[in-house]
């Protein structure tokens, strides 16, 4: 059956509080990120992702104290992103307790950052997050928390990211984010076929079948979601049981 598929709750953090929006806007509060992270760890989540969603836009650093508190409370790997612009940011977050660091805007502006992280800390530390929007037949990559379009195309940038040494890609479809109508399956399958590294599906989870589709049709290695977990719509143990009943290997 291959490697177990991973279930990853994502906590978007703004001003120290977990928030969740639709299509990257209209945010609503979802709770304390440390408490939520511990709860998900206890429920059987495989990993966690914490994203400081306004760090790049506001030009400041990801807060480190939250990472330290999370590390003290959870016993599963977690990734931290937002405002990571240079090696010293990566070093600071890893020292605070993060297992992986996610880069997005800074990597698009300075692709060499991916090479530097992989060389200094290892590919397994470097998660490259890609926020892309589908319009006029093209997936365009965005920076600054989905606020600013670039001239980079999803598949081309993803291939370069892999070539530069990133350990995995976190692909978020901005069209699907928070809409709860399923993941971007065709784009996910295309990434799977063209890349030698794992792909995490993000944006669109609304029911358990959406996760199943992400793993079967989308060929994703992991599926990330936020609101369906934060607001109690899907329980992680139930989701894993459902996936196993449908032939998907998951960690117990």
PDB file of C-alpha atoms in Angstrom, residues 1-199:
ATOM      1  CA  UNK A   1       0.000   0.000   0.000  1.00  0.00           C
ATOM      2  CA  UNK A   2       3.036   2.268   0.130  1.00  0.00           C
ATOM      3  CA  UNK A   3       3.691   4.967   2.660  1.00  0.00           C
ATOM      4  CA  UNK A   4       0.932   6.003   5.045  1.00  0.00           C
ATOM      5  CA  UNK A   5      -0.960   9.118   4.017  1.00  0.00           C
ATOM      6  CA  UNK A   6      -0.688  11.995   6.458  1.00  0.00           C
ATOM      7  CA  UNK A   7      -3.460  14.109   7.973  1.00  0.00           C
ATOM      8  CA  UNK A   8      -2.237  17.607   8.848  1.00  0.00           C
ATOM      9  CA  UNK A   9      -4.278  20.250  10.662  1.00  0.00           C
ATOM     10  CA  UNK A  10      -3.188  23.748   9.687  1.00  0.00           C
ATOM     11  CA  UNK A  11      -3.319  26.626  12.122  1.00  0.00           C
ATOM     12  CA  UNK A  12      -3.256  30.062  10.524  1.00  0.00           C
ATOM     13  CA  UNK A  13      -2.112  32.423  13.252  1.00  0.00           C
ATOM     14  CA  UNK A  14      -2.733  36.164  13.408  1.00  0.00           C
ATOM     15  CA  UNK A  15      -1.931  38.256  16.481  1.00  0.00           C
ATOM     16  CA  UNK A  16      -1.437  35.092  18.541  1.00  0.00           C
ATOM     17  CA  UNK A  17      -4.833  33.598  17.708  1.00  0.00           C
ATOM     18  CA  UNK A  18      -5.817  30.880  15.250  1.00  0.00           C
ATOM     19  CA  UNK A  19      -7.995  32.255  12.442  1.00  0.00           C
ATOM     20  CA  UNK A  20      -9.661  30.819   9.356  1.00  0.00           C
ATOM     21  CA  UNK A  21     -11.044  32.537   6.295  1.00  0.00           C
ATOM     22  CA  UNK A  22     -12.443  31.874   2.839  1.00  0.00           C
ATOM     23  CA  UNK A  23     -10.295  32.459  -0.255  1.00  0.00           C
ATOM     24  CA  UNK A  24      -7.666  33.988   2.087  1.00  0.00           C
ATOM     25  CA  UNK A  25     -10.027  36.709   3.424  1.00  0.00           C
ATOM     26  CA  UNK A  26     -12.974  37.125   5.850  1.00  0.00           C
ATOM     27  CA  UNK A  27     -11.107  35.713   8.841  1.00  0.00           C
ATOM     28  CA  UNK A  28     -12.852  34.386  11.935  1.00  0.00           C
ATOM     29  CA  UNK A  29     -11.337  33.300  15.253  1.00  0.00           C
ATOM     30  CA  UNK A  30     -10.751  29.604  15.953  1.00  0.00           C
ATOM     31  CA  UNK A  31      -8.884  29.460  19.282  1.00  0.00           C
ATOM     32  CA  UNK A  32      -5.478  29.363  20.951  1.00  0.00           C
ATOM     33  CA  UNK A  33      -2.898  27.792  18.608  1.00  0.00           C
ATOM     34  CA  UNK A  34      -0.977  26.011  21.361  1.00  0.00           C
ATOM     35  CA  UNK A  35      -4.104  24.473  22.886  1.00  0.00           C
ATOM     36  CA  UNK A  36      -5.416  23.473  19.462  1.00  0.00           C
ATOM     37  CA  UNK A  37      -2.066  21.989  18.494  1.00  0.00           C
ATOM     38  CA  UNK A  38      -1.953  19.867  21.636  1.00  0.00           C
ATOM     39  CA  UNK A  39      -5.524  18.690  21.069  1.00  0.00           C
ATOM     40  CA  UNK A  40      -4.746  17.640  17.497  1.00  0.00           C
ATOM     41  CA  UNK A  41      -1.585  15.877  18.629  1.00  0.00           C
ATOM     42  CA  UNK A  42      -3.617  13.943  21.202  1.00  0.00           C
ATOM     43  CA  UNK A  43      -6.297  13.108  18.595  1.00  0.00           C
ATOM     44  CA  UNK A  44      -3.838  11.387  16.270  1.00  0.00           C
ATOM     45  CA  UNK A  45      -2.873  14.064  13.749  1.00  0.00           C
ATOM     46  CA  UNK A  46       0.322  13.084  11.933  1.00  0.00           C
ATOM     47  CA  UNK A  47       1.821  16.556  11.740  1.00  0.00           C
ATOM     48  CA  UNK A  48       0.864  20.183  12.312  1.00  0.00           C
ATOM     49  CA  UNK A  49       1.469  23.343  10.313  1.00  0.00           C
ATOM     50  CA  UNK A  50       1.512  26.784  11.936  1.00  0.00           C
ATOM     51  CA  UNK A  51       1.462  29.719   9.535  1.00  0.00           C
ATOM     52  CA  UNK A  52       1.860  33.317  10.666  1.00  0.00           C
ATOM     53  CA  UNK A  53      -0.371  34.533   7.849  1.00  0.00           C
ATOM     54  CA  UNK A  54       0.433  38.233   7.997  1.00  0.00           C
ATOM     55  CA  UNK A  55       4.182  38.079   8.669  1.00  0.00           C
ATOM     56  CA  UNK A  56       5.337  38.544   5.078  1.00  0.00           C
ATOM     57  CA  UNK A  57       2.688  41.146   4.329  1.00  0.00           C
ATOM     58  CA  UNK A  58       3.563  43.177   7.423  1.00  0.00           C
ATOM     59  CA  UNK A  59       7.297  42.701   6.992  1.00  0.00           C
ATOM     60  CA  UNK A  60       8.003  41.194  10.416  1.00  0.00           C
ATOM     61  CA  UNK A  61       9.360  37.932  11.788  1.00  0.00           C
ATOM     62  CA  UNK A  62       7.363  34.897  12.796  1.00  0.00           C
ATOM     63  CA  UNK A  63       6.965  34.985  16.559  1.00  0.00           C
ATOM     64  CA  UNK A  64       9.224  32.509  18.248  1.00  0.00           C
ATOM     65  CA  UNK A  65       7.659  32.204  21.694  1.00  0.00           C
ATOM     66  CA  UNK A  66       4.604  30.400  20.302  1.00  0.00           C
ATOM     67  CA  UNK A  67       6.871  27.861  18.615  1.00  0.00           C
ATOM     68  CA  UNK A  68       8.623  27.192  21.914  1.00  0.00           C
ATOM     69  CA  UNK A  69       5.284  26.692  23.667  1.00  0.00           C
ATOM     70  CA  UNK A  70       4.015  24.387  20.924  1.00  0.00           C
ATOM     71  CA  UNK A  71       7.191  22.285  21.097  1.00  0.00           C
ATOM     72  CA  UNK A  72       6.635  21.813  24.813  1.00  0.00           C
ATOM     73  CA  UNK A  73       3.059  20.586  24.320  1.00  0.00           C
ATOM     74  CA  UNK A  74       2.983  18.398  21.194  1.00  0.00           C
ATOM     75  CA  UNK A  75       4.718  15.105  20.416  1.00  0.00           C
ATOM     76  CA  UNK A  76       4.340  15.089  16.628  1.00  0.00           C
ATOM     77  CA  UNK A  77       6.369  16.938  13.979  1.00  0.00           C
ATOM     78  CA  UNK A  78       5.308  20.480  13.173  1.00  0.00           C
ATOM     79  CA  UNK A  79       6.143  23.004  10.494  1.00  0.00           C
ATOM     80  CA  UNK A  80       6.264  26.767  10.980  1.00  0.00           C
ATOM     81  CA  UNK A  81       6.026  29.401   8.262  1.00  0.00           C
ATOM     82  CA  UNK A  82       5.412  33.067   7.689  1.00  0.00           C
ATOM     83  CA  UNK A  83       8.020  35.771   7.390  1.00  0.00           C
ATOM     84  CA  UNK A  84      10.894  33.336   6.844  1.00  0.00           C
ATOM     85  CA  UNK A  85      13.292  35.373   4.726  1.00  0.00           C
ATOM     86  CA  UNK A  86      16.806  34.172   5.521  1.00  0.00           C
ATOM     87  CA  UNK A  87      18.795  31.369   7.107  1.00  0.00           C
ATOM     88  CA  UNK A  88      18.800  33.063  10.503  1.00  0.00           C
ATOM     89  CA  UNK A  89      14.987  32.857  10.564  1.00  0.00           C
ATOM     90  CA  UNK A  90      15.153  29.122   9.880  1.00  0.00           C
ATOM     91  CA  UNK A  91      17.797  28.616  12.550  1.00  0.00           C
ATOM     92  CA  UNK A  92      15.767  30.577  15.097  1.00  0.00           C
ATOM     93  CA  UNK A  93      12.596  28.547  14.470  1.00  0.00           C
ATOM     94  CA  UNK A  94      14.387  25.201  14.525  1.00  0.00           C
ATOM     95  CA  UNK A  95      16.143  26.177  17.738  1.00  0.00           C
ATOM     96  CA  UNK A  96      12.757  27.092  19.230  1.00  0.00           C
ATOM     97  CA  UNK A  97      11.525  23.571  18.499  1.00  0.00           C
ATOM     98  CA  UNK A  98      10.074  23.445  14.984  1.00  0.00           C
ATOM     99  CA  UNK A  99      10.809  20.308  12.952  1.00  0.00           C
ATOM    100  CA  UNK A 100      10.384  21.931   9.539  1.00  0.00           C
ATOM    101  CA  UNK A 101      10.187  25.462   8.190  1.00  0.00           C
ATOM    102  CA  UNK A 102       7.917  26.604   5.380  1.00  0.00           C
ATOM    103  CA  UNK A 103       9.024  29.222   2.869  1.00  0.00           C
ATOM    104  CA  UNK A 104       6.784  30.865   0.306  1.00  0.00           C
ATOM    105  CA  UNK A 105       7.084  34.550  -0.598  1.00  0.00           C
ATOM    106  CA  UNK A 106      10.803  34.784   0.149  1.00  0.00           C
ATOM    107  CA  UNK A 107      11.540  31.700  -1.957  1.00  0.00           C
ATOM    108  CA  UNK A 108       9.738  33.162  -4.966  1.00  0.00           C
ATOM    109  CA  UNK A 109      11.682  36.404  -4.609  1.00  0.00           C
ATOM    110  CA  UNK A 110      15.016  34.718  -3.827  1.00  0.00           C
ATOM    111  CA  UNK A 111      14.961  31.086  -5.027  1.00  0.00           C
ATOM    112  CA  UNK A 112      18.513  30.528  -3.773  1.00  0.00           C
ATOM    113  CA  UNK A 113      17.051  30.515  -0.261  1.00  0.00           C
ATOM    114  CA  UNK A 114      15.770  26.980  -0.907  1.00  0.00           C
ATOM    115  CA  UNK A 115      19.254  25.785  -1.887  1.00  0.00           C
ATOM    116  CA  UNK A 116      20.721  27.442   1.201  1.00  0.00           C
ATOM    117  CA  UNK A 117      18.218  25.874   3.598  1.00  0.00           C
ATOM    118  CA  UNK A 118      18.636  22.410   2.095  1.00  0.00           C
ATOM    119  CA  UNK A 119      22.416  22.645   2.179  1.00  0.00           C
ATOM    120  CA  UNK A 120      22.607  24.004   5.729  1.00  0.00           C
ATOM    121  CA  UNK A 121      19.826  22.070   7.469  1.00  0.00           C
ATOM    122  CA  UNK A 122      18.858  19.265   5.066  1.00  0.00           C
ATOM    123  CA  UNK A 123      16.043  18.929   2.546  1.00  0.00           C
ATOM    124  CA  UNK A 124      13.747  17.395   5.161  1.00  0.00           C
ATOM    125  CA  UNK A 125      13.608  20.761   6.950  1.00  0.00           C
ATOM    126  CA  UNK A 126      12.534  22.761   3.893  1.00  0.00           C
ATOM    127  CA  UNK A 127       8.839  22.820   3.002  1.00  0.00           C
ATOM    128  CA  UNK A 128       8.047  25.090   0.077  1.00  0.00           C
ATOM    129  CA  UNK A 129       4.519  26.440   0.289  1.00  0.00           C
ATOM    130  CA  UNK A 130       2.951  27.475  -2.995  1.00  0.00           C
ATOM    131  CA  UNK A 131      -0.242  29.547  -3.071  1.00  0.00           C
ATOM    132  CA  UNK A 132      -1.692  29.519  -6.570  1.00  0.00           C
ATOM    133  CA  UNK A 133      -4.879  30.715  -8.245  1.00  0.00           C
ATOM    134  CA  UNK A 134      -6.383  29.190 -11.379  1.00  0.00           C
ATOM    135  CA  UNK A 135      -7.515  31.785 -13.923  1.00  0.00           C
ATOM    136  CA  UNK A 136      -7.785  31.768 -17.714  1.00  0.00           C
ATOM    137  CA  UNK A 137      -6.432  28.227 -17.870  1.00  0.00           C
ATOM    138  CA  UNK A 138      -3.282  28.961 -15.867  1.00  0.00           C
ATOM    139  CA  UNK A 139      -2.227  28.359 -12.259  1.00  0.00           C
ATOM    140  CA  UNK A 140      -0.417  31.550 -11.173  1.00  0.00           C
ATOM    141  CA  UNK A 141       1.687  31.678  -7.987  1.00  0.00           C
ATOM    142  CA  UNK A 142       1.067  34.422  -5.424  1.00  0.00           C
ATOM    143  CA  UNK A 143       3.114  35.998  -2.634  1.00  0.00           C
ATOM    144  CA  UNK A 144       2.345  37.932   0.567  1.00  0.00           C
ATOM    145  CA  UNK A 145      -0.365  35.600   1.829  1.00  0.00           C
ATOM    146  CA  UNK A 146      -2.136  35.418  -1.516  1.00  0.00           C
ATOM    147  CA  UNK A 147      -2.231  39.171  -2.027  1.00  0.00           C
ATOM    148  CA  UNK A 148       0.217  39.691  -4.881  1.00  0.00           C
ATOM    149  CA  UNK A 149       0.416  37.681  -8.145  1.00  0.00           C
ATOM    150  CA  UNK A 150       3.764  36.776  -9.674  1.00  0.00           C
ATOM    151  CA  UNK A 151       4.777  35.744 -13.175  1.00  0.00           C
ATOM    152  CA  UNK A 152       5.561  32.210 -12.021  1.00  0.00           C
ATOM    153  CA  UNK A 153       3.437  29.235 -13.140  1.00  0.00           C
ATOM    154  CA  UNK A 154       2.642  26.496 -10.608  1.00  0.00           C
ATOM    155  CA  UNK A 155       4.149  23.462 -12.349  1.00  0.00           C
ATOM    156  CA  UNK A 156       7.304  25.256 -13.455  1.00  0.00           C
ATOM    157  CA  UNK A 157       7.944  26.760 -10.034  1.00  0.00           C
ATOM    158  CA  UNK A 158       7.213  23.445  -8.281  1.00  0.00           C
ATOM    159  CA  UNK A 159       9.767  21.676 -10.482  1.00  0.00           C
ATOM    160  CA  UNK A 160      12.380  24.315  -9.727  1.00  0.00           C
ATOM    161  CA  UNK A 161      11.634  24.065  -6.019  1.00  0.00           C
ATOM    162  CA  UNK A 162      12.226  20.308  -6.114  1.00  0.00           C
ATOM    163  CA  UNK A 163      15.422  20.733  -8.133  1.00  0.00           C
ATOM    164  CA  UNK A 164      16.732  23.245  -5.606  1.00  0.00           C
ATOM    165  CA  UNK A 165      16.363  20.773  -2.746  1.00  0.00           C
ATOM    166  CA  UNK A 166      13.035  21.358  -1.002  1.00  0.00           C
ATOM    167  CA  UNK A 167      11.850  18.281   0.860  1.00  0.00           C
ATOM    168  CA  UNK A 168       8.165  18.656   0.057  1.00  0.00           C
ATOM    169  CA  UNK A 169       5.636  21.047  -1.412  1.00  0.00           C
ATOM    170  CA  UNK A 170       2.558  22.425   0.316  1.00  0.00           C
ATOM    171  CA  UNK A 171       0.227  23.391  -2.518  1.00  0.00           C
ATOM    172  CA  UNK A 172      -2.770  25.561  -1.637  1.00  0.00           C
ATOM    173  CA  UNK A 173      -5.388  26.294  -4.253  1.00  0.00           C
ATOM    174  CA  UNK A 174      -6.596  29.813  -3.533  1.00  0.00           C
ATOM    175  CA  UNK A 175      -9.752  29.098  -5.561  1.00  0.00           C
ATOM    176  CA  UNK A 176     -10.641  26.222  -3.231  1.00  0.00           C
ATOM    177  CA  UNK A 177      -9.444  27.682   0.093  1.00  0.00           C
ATOM    178  CA  UNK A 178     -12.215  27.627   2.716  1.00  0.00           C
ATOM    179  CA  UNK A 179     -14.918  26.843   0.137  1.00  0.00           C
ATOM    180  CA  UNK A 180     -15.244  23.203   1.304  1.00  0.00           C
ATOM    181  CA  UNK A 181     -16.012  21.835  -2.154  1.00  0.00           C
ATOM    182  CA  UNK A 182     -12.991  19.542  -2.454  1.00  0.00           C
ATOM    183  CA  UNK A 183      -9.322  19.897  -3.306  1.00  0.00           C
ATOM    184  CA  UNK A 184      -7.831  20.889  -6.680  1.00  0.00           C
ATOM    185  CA  UNK A 185      -7.542  17.278  -7.814  1.00  0.00           C
ATOM    186  CA  UNK A 186      -6.284  17.764 -11.367  1.00  0.00           C
ATOM    187  CA  UNK A 187      -3.533  20.135 -10.276  1.00  0.00           C
ATOM    188  CA  UNK A 188      -2.531  17.784  -7.467  1.00  0.00           C
ATOM    189  CA  UNK A 189      -2.329  14.807  -9.817  1.00  0.00           C
ATOM    190  CA  UNK A 190      -0.244  16.835 -12.254  1.00  0.00           C
ATOM    191  CA  UNK A 191       2.178  17.803  -9.485  1.00  0.00           C
ATOM    192  CA  UNK A 192       2.403  14.196  -8.319  1.00  0.00           C
ATOM    193  CA  UNK A 193       3.264  12.982 -11.799  1.00  0.00           C
ATOM    194  CA  UNK A 194       5.908  15.638 -12.413  1.00  0.00           C
ATOM    195  CA  UNK A 195       7.686  15.856  -9.048  1.00  0.00           C
ATOM    196  CA  UNK A 196      10.106  13.561  -7.188  1.00  0.00           C
ATOM    197  CA  UNK A 197       9.097  14.920  -3.755  1.00  0.00           C
ATOM    198  CA  UNK A 198       5.903  14.628  -1.649  1.00  0.00           C
ATOM    199  CA  UNK A 199       2.984  16.980  -2.228  1.00  0.00           C
TER     200      UNK A 199
END
